[in-house]
């Protein structure tokens, strides 16, 4: 019990002295996670769409070759970035650029490098999620779109992707929460986010455990808020469960007189029946409704 | 009859070694209502899907106003926009409302203005009796209603021919009537239609021409009075006898 009280006191003490540092760490973590998740999703969407362009044996050879090549490249990208730790990717990308260019080219800043690393990492995971999302939409809808003359791109943009995006929302949420936590490995390239500040604090004083507790609470708060927001976004994407019947329609003018371009209904002046009726009336006079 | 819209010549389709369609020949004239009947697996649906290029024929030609649409260098999307299709499983776009389903093709493919597309879509939704439901999503309406929307979606593109792939097979019995009556109204207005169906009454009463398919070939064809009243081939007689019993 005394231990807990001591821990609480130390945490309060730390917070009083260093709250600005913790908060700026949180800010960096969140900005990096949000930006990288958005860019990662865009990379994933592009890869997923490229990966699902259909081709048949009848297509010309260059088209088949290009599509095959794209699929191989996407595959390599996904396997490499999904299959290696993000810490090492960060090291390779951040220190690799000056290393291979003999220090003539430097990263413009640690932010650019960090965003790049986390984005392409997220993109590798999202590529597979997007592919899954696209193939989860029943092929009948693609056929329906084709049957009214829509091209592949039109079908994707207006029919498949909006639904695929909804279906992979939980995955996007997963990735965002993973990014909030895993950006902590960016300390390796001296990026100062939330966890990096903890490392700094424990360097200047010996309150390692209280600071770790603050970190825990901080991360949990961020991810919980993210979860709630994501659920809310999913609900919003689902739209309303009910709909209004349109009893009075602004276009009911056409009711009863609707017609196929060259034909009419019996009530239409252009229709054969009506013309015949008028002809008969002219010949024999009205037979109905006459006084 | 009127001008030829579609002419199918020596059409064949193989899935591997399975010959689903063998040397199919027939023509569709303007105003024709052709019913394609036959047992399951006789190639009816494949034929329809080949006509709309959803399946690539193995050999043969499909002439649309005299122009071959099979093979390379053909703008399949442009051709499909003239040939509407109604599916067994409706295939409505689940992310759009009923109205948007009927507008998206007009806007994206025919490049119409939104207002124009809306008015045109409404005209056909009225016709199929779905105008009150324009704000509903496909998951909120019944099967028969979905199929009526699908018909309106196809009509809104002003197609020259409308292909129906077993439009009532996925429906509960009490919903079959509403879809058939819409189709009958279309036929009466002179819409050119190609209908794959198991509804023998519809084939007999509404169509101008009946095609009986058996094992990938056209076994017998002719006006409904002849095919139903006085079938020449033994296979046709057997097939129709099975239906009469039920």
XYZ file of C-alpha atoms in Angstrom:
537
model
C 0.000 0.000 0.000
C 2.763 2.427 0.927
C 4.427 1.477 -2.340
C 1.330 2.518 -4.270
C 1.108 5.814 -2.397
C 4.782 6.436 -3.054
C 4.297 5.642 -6.710
C 1.375 8.058 -6.873
C 3.367 10.801 -5.203
C 6.294 10.307 -7.554
C 4.001 10.373 -10.544
C 2.438 13.642 -9.396
C 5.884 15.054 -8.822
C 7.070 14.025 -12.273
C 3.927 15.397 -13.888
C 4.287 18.734 -12.095
C 7.861 19.125 -13.310
C 7.723 17.635 -16.756
C 4.100 17.717 -17.954
C 5.044 19.963 -20.876
C 7.562 17.389 -22.081
C 5.115 14.492 -21.762
C 2.401 16.437 -23.554
C 4.652 17.438 -26.430
C 5.671 13.759 -26.668
C 2.015 12.771 -26.895
C 1.482 15.392 -29.561
C 4.367 14.083 -31.662
C 3.183 10.499 -31.248
C -0.350 11.346 -32.337
C 0.679 13.483 -35.300
C 3.063 10.778 -36.515
C 0.481 8.022 -36.028
C -2.338 9.918 -37.781
C -0.260 11.134 -40.721
C 1.462 7.781 -41.212
C -1.812 5.842 -40.974
C -3.467 8.086 -43.565
C -0.517 7.871 -45.968
C -0.219 4.144 -45.265
C -3.890 3.632 -46.115
C -3.439 5.493 -49.390
C -0.412 3.316 -50.230
C -2.419 0.246 -49.260
C -5.396 1.319 -51.382
C -3.217 1.892 -54.431
C -1.455 -1.459 -53.984
C -4.722 -3.274 -53.334
C -6.357 -1.810 -56.436
C -3.312 -2.488 -58.631
C -3.275 -6.034 -57.339
C -6.870 -6.720 -58.304
C -6.945 -5.385 -61.882
C -8.300 -8.402 -63.735
C -6.698 -9.705 -66.889
C -7.541 -12.628 -69.114
C -5.600 -14.749 -71.533
C -7.117 -12.766 -74.393
C -5.551 -9.485 -73.328
C -2.589 -8.250 -75.365
C 0.810 -9.400 -74.139
C 2.197 -6.009 -72.980
C -0.859 -5.438 -70.783
C -0.549 -8.861 -69.194
C 3.188 -8.371 -68.685
C 2.772 -4.982 -66.998
C 0.020 -6.256 -64.724
C 2.051 -9.314 -63.783
C 5.078 -7.135 -63.054
C 3.013 -4.810 -60.869
C 1.734 -7.771 -58.871
C 5.265 -9.090 -58.338
C 6.538 -5.680 -57.233
C 3.653 -5.206 -54.799
C 4.228 -8.702 -53.462
C 7.935 -8.017 -52.855
C 7.141 -4.714 -51.156
C 4.549 -6.322 -48.886
C 6.732 -9.268 -47.924
C 9.842 -7.159 -47.203
C 8.164 -4.507 -45.090
C 5.819 -6.899 -43.321
C 8.615 -9.324 -42.651
C 11.242 -7.075 -41.042
C 11.093 -5.109 -37.774
C 10.199 -1.444 -38.084
C 13.201 -0.501 -35.878
C 15.596 -1.935 -38.426
C 13.696 -0.382 -41.323
C 14.077 2.966 -39.583
C 17.813 2.427 -39.145
C 18.254 1.342 -42.752
C 16.276 4.207 -44.179
C 17.501 6.981 -41.886
C 21.180 6.068 -41.744
C 21.245 4.270 -45.083
C 20.639 7.369 -47.179
C 23.793 9.223 -45.977
C 25.741 5.951 -45.898
C 25.089 5.048 -49.521
C 25.546 8.599 -50.784
C 28.743 9.220 -48.798
C 26.995 11.850 -46.676
C 26.147 14.034 -49.662
C 22.419 13.473 -49.212
C 20.958 13.866 -45.724
C 17.420 13.498 -44.520
C 15.756 16.924 -44.357
C 14.645 16.097 -40.847
C 13.852 13.286 -38.521
C 10.117 13.908 -39.043
C 10.273 13.140 -42.749
C 12.165 9.923 -42.142
C 9.850 8.806 -39.342
C 6.694 9.482 -41.363
C 8.152 7.647 -44.345
C 9.110 4.568 -42.329
C 5.815 4.244 -40.487
C 3.795 4.988 -43.655
C 5.376 2.356 -45.835
C 5.162 -0.119 -42.990
C 1.452 0.559 -42.561
C 1.036 0.488 -46.338
C 2.460 -3.035 -46.493
C -0.096 -4.282 -43.986
C -2.930 -2.283 -45.531
C -2.209 -3.588 -49.045
C -3.266 -7.046 -47.945
C -6.233 -5.719 -45.956
C -7.468 -3.734 -48.952
C -7.078 -6.761 -51.204
C -9.124 -8.754 -48.723
C -11.700 -5.969 -48.558
C -12.030 -5.871 -52.336
C -12.445 -9.616 -52.760
C -14.964 -9.678 -49.915
C -17.415 -7.659 -52.049
C -19.513 -10.150 -53.945
C -18.474 -10.356 -57.611
C -22.106 -9.944 -58.629
C -21.845 -6.217 -57.957
C -18.849 -5.969 -60.271
C -20.884 -7.772 -62.912
C -23.827 -5.496 -62.283
C -21.592 -2.485 -62.825
C -20.033 -3.999 -65.937
C -23.484 -4.775 -67.313
C -24.416 -1.093 -67.328
C -21.198 -0.305 -69.156
C -18.977 0.908 -66.339
C -15.207 0.509 -66.730
C -12.957 -1.133 -64.144
C -11.868 2.195 -62.666
C -15.447 3.512 -62.479
C -16.619 0.276 -60.872
C -13.832 0.422 -58.303
C -14.313 4.074 -57.406
C -18.088 4.193 -57.161
C -19.084 0.670 -56.165
C -16.352 -1.550 -54.767
C -13.984 0.726 -52.849
C -16.630 2.541 -50.772
C -17.844 -0.845 -49.547
C -14.365 -2.324 -49.204
C -13.290 0.701 -47.151
C -16.199 0.194 -44.794
C -15.321 -3.467 -44.429
C -11.678 -2.782 -43.627
C -12.425 0.039 -41.168
C -11.689 -2.299 -38.222
C -8.331 -3.071 -39.854
C -7.558 0.600 -40.331
C -8.394 1.119 -36.670
C -6.112 -1.744 -35.719
C -3.298 -0.228 -37.692
C -3.823 3.194 -36.181
C -3.671 1.824 -32.655
C -0.602 -0.244 -33.494
C 0.981 2.886 -34.935
C 0.266 4.902 -31.775
C 2.214 2.353 -29.789
C 4.843 1.261 -32.264
C 6.004 4.726 -33.193
C 7.879 4.414 -29.894
C 10.620 2.542 -31.739
C 11.378 5.745 -33.648
C 13.585 6.815 -30.715
C 16.262 4.826 -32.581
C 16.507 7.621 -35.138
C 16.300 10.270 -32.367
C 12.657 11.060 -32.999
C 11.327 12.514 -29.733
C 7.838 11.165 -29.200
C 6.096 10.073 -26.011
C 8.322 7.095 -25.200
C 11.512 8.949 -26.118
C 10.659 11.525 -23.444
C 10.423 8.697 -20.896
C 13.937 7.651 -21.853
C 15.112 11.227 -21.427
C 13.474 11.565 -17.970
C 14.949 8.352 -16.664
C 18.308 9.588 -17.840
C 18.151 12.722 -15.709
C 16.650 11.195 -12.553
C 16.069 7.770 -11.076
C 12.243 7.714 -11.200
C 12.089 4.972 -13.790
C 8.986 3.171 -12.582
C 6.740 6.214 -11.939
C 7.584 7.518 -15.381
C 6.779 4.143 -16.953
C 3.418 4.225 -15.160
C 2.690 7.650 -16.632
C 3.602 6.276 -20.067
C 1.240 3.350 -19.582
C -1.655 5.599 -18.653
C -0.812 7.960 -21.502
C -0.755 5.258 -24.157
C -3.893 3.606 -22.842
C -5.740 6.932 -22.869
C -4.698 7.596 -26.453
C -5.709 4.164 -27.699
C -9.016 4.151 -25.804
C -9.993 7.502 -27.286
C -8.948 6.206 -30.696
C -11.115 3.096 -30.248
C -14.160 5.160 -29.347
C -13.613 7.510 -32.276
C -13.200 4.598 -34.682
C -16.410 2.952 -33.531
C -18.158 6.231 -34.012
C -16.746 6.592 -37.532
C -17.916 3.048 -38.382
C -21.427 3.860 -37.170
C -21.420 7.016 -39.227
C -20.276 5.121 -42.329
C -23.094 2.591 -41.901
C -25.621 5.367 -42.246
C -29.142 5.391 -40.976
C -30.967 2.121 -40.383
C -34.262 3.545 -41.488
C -35.436 5.380 -44.544
C -38.352 7.615 -45.431
C -40.938 6.555 -47.911
C -41.324 9.243 -50.474
C -45.087 9.419 -50.781
C -45.244 12.754 -52.482
C -42.626 12.814 -55.115
C -41.634 16.041 -56.860
C -41.581 14.185 -60.156
C -44.988 12.505 -60.025
C -45.914 14.688 -62.978
C -44.736 11.789 -65.065
C -46.993 9.265 -63.351
C -49.402 7.663 -65.784
C -47.765 9.278 -68.757
C -44.450 7.516 -68.469
C -43.252 5.958 -71.623
C -40.430 4.138 -73.160
C -38.675 6.409 -75.673
C -40.597 5.198 -78.721
C -43.693 3.684 -77.174
C -46.381 4.945 -74.935
C -48.965 3.687 -72.535
C -52.657 3.737 -73.456
C -52.929 7.161 -71.814
C -50.174 8.699 -73.856
C -51.140 10.786 -76.873
C -48.343 9.183 -78.822
C -49.594 5.670 -78.231
C -51.236 3.638 -80.934
C -54.309 2.934 -78.828
C -54.944 6.572 -78.141
C -54.454 7.637 -81.704
C -56.880 4.934 -82.798
C -59.394 6.123 -80.238
C -59.183 9.688 -81.496
C -59.574 8.504 -85.072
C -62.679 6.503 -84.139
C -64.090 9.477 -82.291
C -63.648 11.707 -85.300
C -65.324 9.128 -87.473
C -68.241 8.073 -85.308
C -68.391 10.729 -82.638
C -67.843 10.113 -78.961
C -69.347 6.984 -77.599
C -68.533 7.572 -73.960
C -68.915 10.577 -71.743
C -71.189 12.273 -74.302
C -74.203 14.284 -73.278
C -39.966 -8.372 -88.280
C -37.987 -5.212 -87.712
C -34.283 -4.570 -87.984
C -31.753 -7.049 -86.678
C -30.177 -5.952 -83.428
C -28.156 -8.995 -82.488
C -27.002 -11.845 -84.618
C -25.284 -14.772 -82.968
C -23.241 -16.959 -85.298
C -21.646 -20.302 -84.485
C -21.162 -19.336 -80.874
C -19.315 -21.895 -78.728
C -18.085 -21.767 -75.179
C -15.891 -24.278 -73.383
C -14.983 -24.342 -69.737
C -11.898 -26.532 -69.976
C -13.022 -29.682 -71.719
C -16.636 -29.037 -70.855
C -18.484 -27.827 -73.946
C -21.199 -25.647 -72.485
C -22.358 -24.072 -75.739
C -22.015 -25.651 -79.163
C -22.519 -23.773 -82.375
C -25.380 -21.532 -81.357
C -27.065 -19.504 -84.089
C -29.939 -17.128 -83.718
C -30.968 -13.555 -84.290
C -32.723 -10.950 -82.206
C -34.885 -8.486 -84.090
C -36.214 -5.233 -82.743
C -39.317 -5.836 -80.650
C -38.684 -9.550 -80.168
C -39.404 -11.130 -76.818
C -37.404 -14.327 -76.866
C -37.695 -16.843 -74.050
C -34.887 -19.318 -73.596
C -36.021 -22.409 -71.745
C -34.311 -25.651 -70.878
C -33.094 -27.780 -68.016
C -30.466 -26.547 -65.548
C -27.000 -26.845 -66.995
C -28.142 -26.669 -70.586
C -26.163 -23.471 -71.160
C -28.979 -20.918 -71.068
C -27.319 -18.567 -68.609
C -23.898 -18.988 -70.198
C -25.402 -17.982 -73.527
C -26.846 -14.840 -72.008
C -23.574 -14.039 -70.233
C -21.694 -14.515 -73.502
C -24.035 -12.102 -75.243
C -23.213 -9.478 -72.632
C -19.513 -10.408 -72.801
C -19.416 -11.304 -69.130
C -18.017 -14.577 -70.458
C -15.672 -14.583 -73.405
C -16.952 -16.960 -76.080
C -14.455 -19.611 -77.154
C -15.369 -19.176 -80.799
C -18.043 -17.639 -82.967
C -19.321 -14.152 -83.533
C -21.842 -11.854 -81.947
C -22.907 -9.150 -84.369
C -24.426 -6.020 -82.892
C -25.963 -4.047 -85.751
C -23.674 -5.986 -88.062
C -20.494 -5.351 -86.078
C -18.655 -8.167 -84.363
C -18.203 -7.484 -80.648
C -16.156 -10.577 -79.814
C -12.397 -10.359 -79.773
C -9.712 -7.761 -79.273
C -10.052 -4.077 -79.860
C -13.734 -4.001 -78.966
C -14.956 -1.490 -76.414
C -16.884 -3.948 -74.283
C -18.055 -1.263 -71.856
C -19.603 0.828 -74.636
C -21.336 -2.220 -76.095
C -22.654 -3.285 -72.699
C -24.216 0.116 -72.147
C -26.556 -0.682 -75.074
C -27.386 -4.164 -73.838
C -28.951 -4.175 -70.401
C -28.859 -7.161 -68.110
C -30.974 -8.213 -65.160
C -29.450 -10.881 -62.937
C -30.841 -13.724 -60.917
C -29.198 -12.333 -57.788
C -30.181 -8.682 -58.505
C -26.585 -7.391 -58.108
C -27.647 -3.979 -56.860
C -24.939 -1.716 -55.473
C -25.240 -2.035 -51.713
C -23.565 1.267 -50.930
C -26.139 3.302 -52.819
C -29.810 4.053 -52.390
C -32.398 2.790 -54.839
C -32.323 6.092 -56.704
C -28.524 6.271 -56.818
C -28.430 2.727 -58.180
C -30.461 3.898 -61.146
C -28.502 7.124 -61.607
C -24.861 6.058 -61.356
C -24.674 4.427 -64.789
C -26.298 7.391 -66.488
C -23.898 9.807 -64.812
C -20.683 7.824 -65.152
C -21.240 6.065 -68.472
C -23.677 8.253 -70.399
C -22.220 11.434 -68.819
C -25.640 12.883 -68.086
C -26.248 15.714 -65.689
C -27.396 14.769 -62.233
C -30.815 16.361 -62.592
C -31.425 14.786 -65.948
C -30.308 11.384 -64.670
C -32.550 11.740 -61.666
C -35.615 12.577 -63.725
C -34.923 9.695 -66.061
C -34.336 7.252 -63.210
C -37.567 8.400 -61.556
C -39.494 7.743 -64.735
C -38.501 4.087 -64.669
C -38.769 3.703 -60.913
C -42.349 4.928 -61.264
C -42.912 2.368 -63.936
C -41.750 -0.527 -61.768
C -43.635 0.878 -58.789
C -40.552 1.604 -56.687
C -40.777 5.392 -56.605
C -41.762 5.524 -52.912
C -38.598 3.629 -51.964
C -35.983 5.782 -53.664
C -34.226 6.549 -50.373
C -33.991 2.935 -49.221
C -30.778 0.916 -49.381
C -30.917 -2.462 -51.162
C -30.602 -4.330 -47.847
C -33.817 -2.688 -46.653
C -36.150 -3.904 -49.407
C -37.516 -7.308 -50.383
C -36.249 -9.552 -53.152
C -39.042 -8.717 -55.550
C -38.497 -5.031 -54.940
C -34.758 -5.430 -55.499
C -35.387 -7.109 -58.819
C -37.758 -4.331 -59.873
C -35.083 -1.778 -59.005
C -32.574 -3.821 -61.005
C -34.943 -3.687 -63.983
C -35.311 0.074 -63.567
C -31.523 0.409 -63.348
C -31.112 -1.447 -66.627
C -33.923 0.515 -68.308
C -32.512 3.847 -67.206
C -29.580 3.255 -69.550
C -32.059 3.163 -72.482
C -30.753 -0.166 -73.744
C -31.742 -1.585 -77.096
C -32.015 -5.094 -75.746
C -32.653 -6.217 -72.214
C -31.287 -9.579 -71.106
C -32.950 -11.324 -68.170
C -31.013 -14.126 -66.495
C -33.605 -16.122 -64.546
C -35.004 -12.951 -62.999
C -37.480 -14.726 -60.747
C -35.521 -17.813 -59.696
C -34.163 -16.313 -56.483
C -37.525 -14.949 -55.380
C -40.126 -16.241 -52.978
C -43.223 -17.463 -54.833
C -45.359 -14.529 -53.743
C -42.859 -12.060 -55.203
C -42.559 -13.688 -58.595
C -45.781 -12.106 -59.793
C -44.725 -8.497 -59.239
C -41.566 -8.971 -61.286
C -43.298 -10.874 -64.074
C -45.990 -8.249 -64.411
C -43.327 -5.548 -64.825
C -41.676 -7.673 -67.497
C -44.981 -8.267 -69.212
C -45.664 -4.537 -69.302
C -42.252 -3.974 -70.887
C -42.932 -6.642 -73.491
C -46.274 -5.056 -74.332
C -44.541 -1.733 -74.901
C -42.295 -3.302 -77.472
C -39.056 -3.604 -75.521
C -36.692 -6.095 -77.110
C -36.078 -8.767 -74.516
C -34.155 -12.000 -74.161
C -35.389 -13.937 -71.165
C -33.860 -17.043 -69.634
C -36.653 -18.410 -67.500
C -38.242 -21.357 -65.804
C -41.613 -19.603 -65.813
C -43.292 -21.577 -68.590
C -46.484 -19.549 -68.416
C -44.504 -16.377 -69.051
C -42.642 -17.975 -71.955
C -45.891 -19.227 -73.458
C -48.022 -16.124 -73.025
C -45.652 -13.205 -73.354
C -42.834 -14.138 -75.693
C -42.900 -13.907 -79.466
C -40.340 -16.634 -79.871
C -39.261 -19.565 -77.710
C -35.872 -21.257 -77.787
C -35.502 -24.641 -76.123
C -31.904 -25.472 -75.251
C -30.588 -28.910 -74.386
C -26.972 -29.804 -73.605
C -25.479 -26.700 -75.137
C -27.359 -26.671 -78.414
C -30.605 -25.101 -79.567
C -32.841 -28.136 -79.735
C -36.009 -26.507 -80.949
C -37.230 -22.988 -81.547
C -40.267 -21.268 -82.903
C -43.338 -19.307 -81.884
C -44.660 -20.308 -78.447
C -47.808 -21.850 -79.914
C -45.648 -24.265 -81.860
C -43.015 -25.097 -79.209
C -45.568 -25.524 -76.436
C -48.516 -26.734 -78.506
C -46.866 -29.038 -80.956
C -43.224 -29.736 -80.049
C -41.418 -31.652 -82.780
C -38.466 -33.077 -80.916
C -38.628 -35.854 -78.361
C -36.380 -33.912 -75.889
C -38.696 -30.924 -75.984
C -41.741 -33.092 -75.368
C -40.032 -34.770 -72.388
C -38.939 -31.444 -70.937
C -42.382 -29.873 -71.237
C -44.069 -33.004 -69.910
C -42.022 -32.693 -66.705
C -43.270 -29.157 -66.273
C -46.890 -30.058 -66.874
C -46.759 -32.672 -64.164
C -45.670 -30.156 -61.550
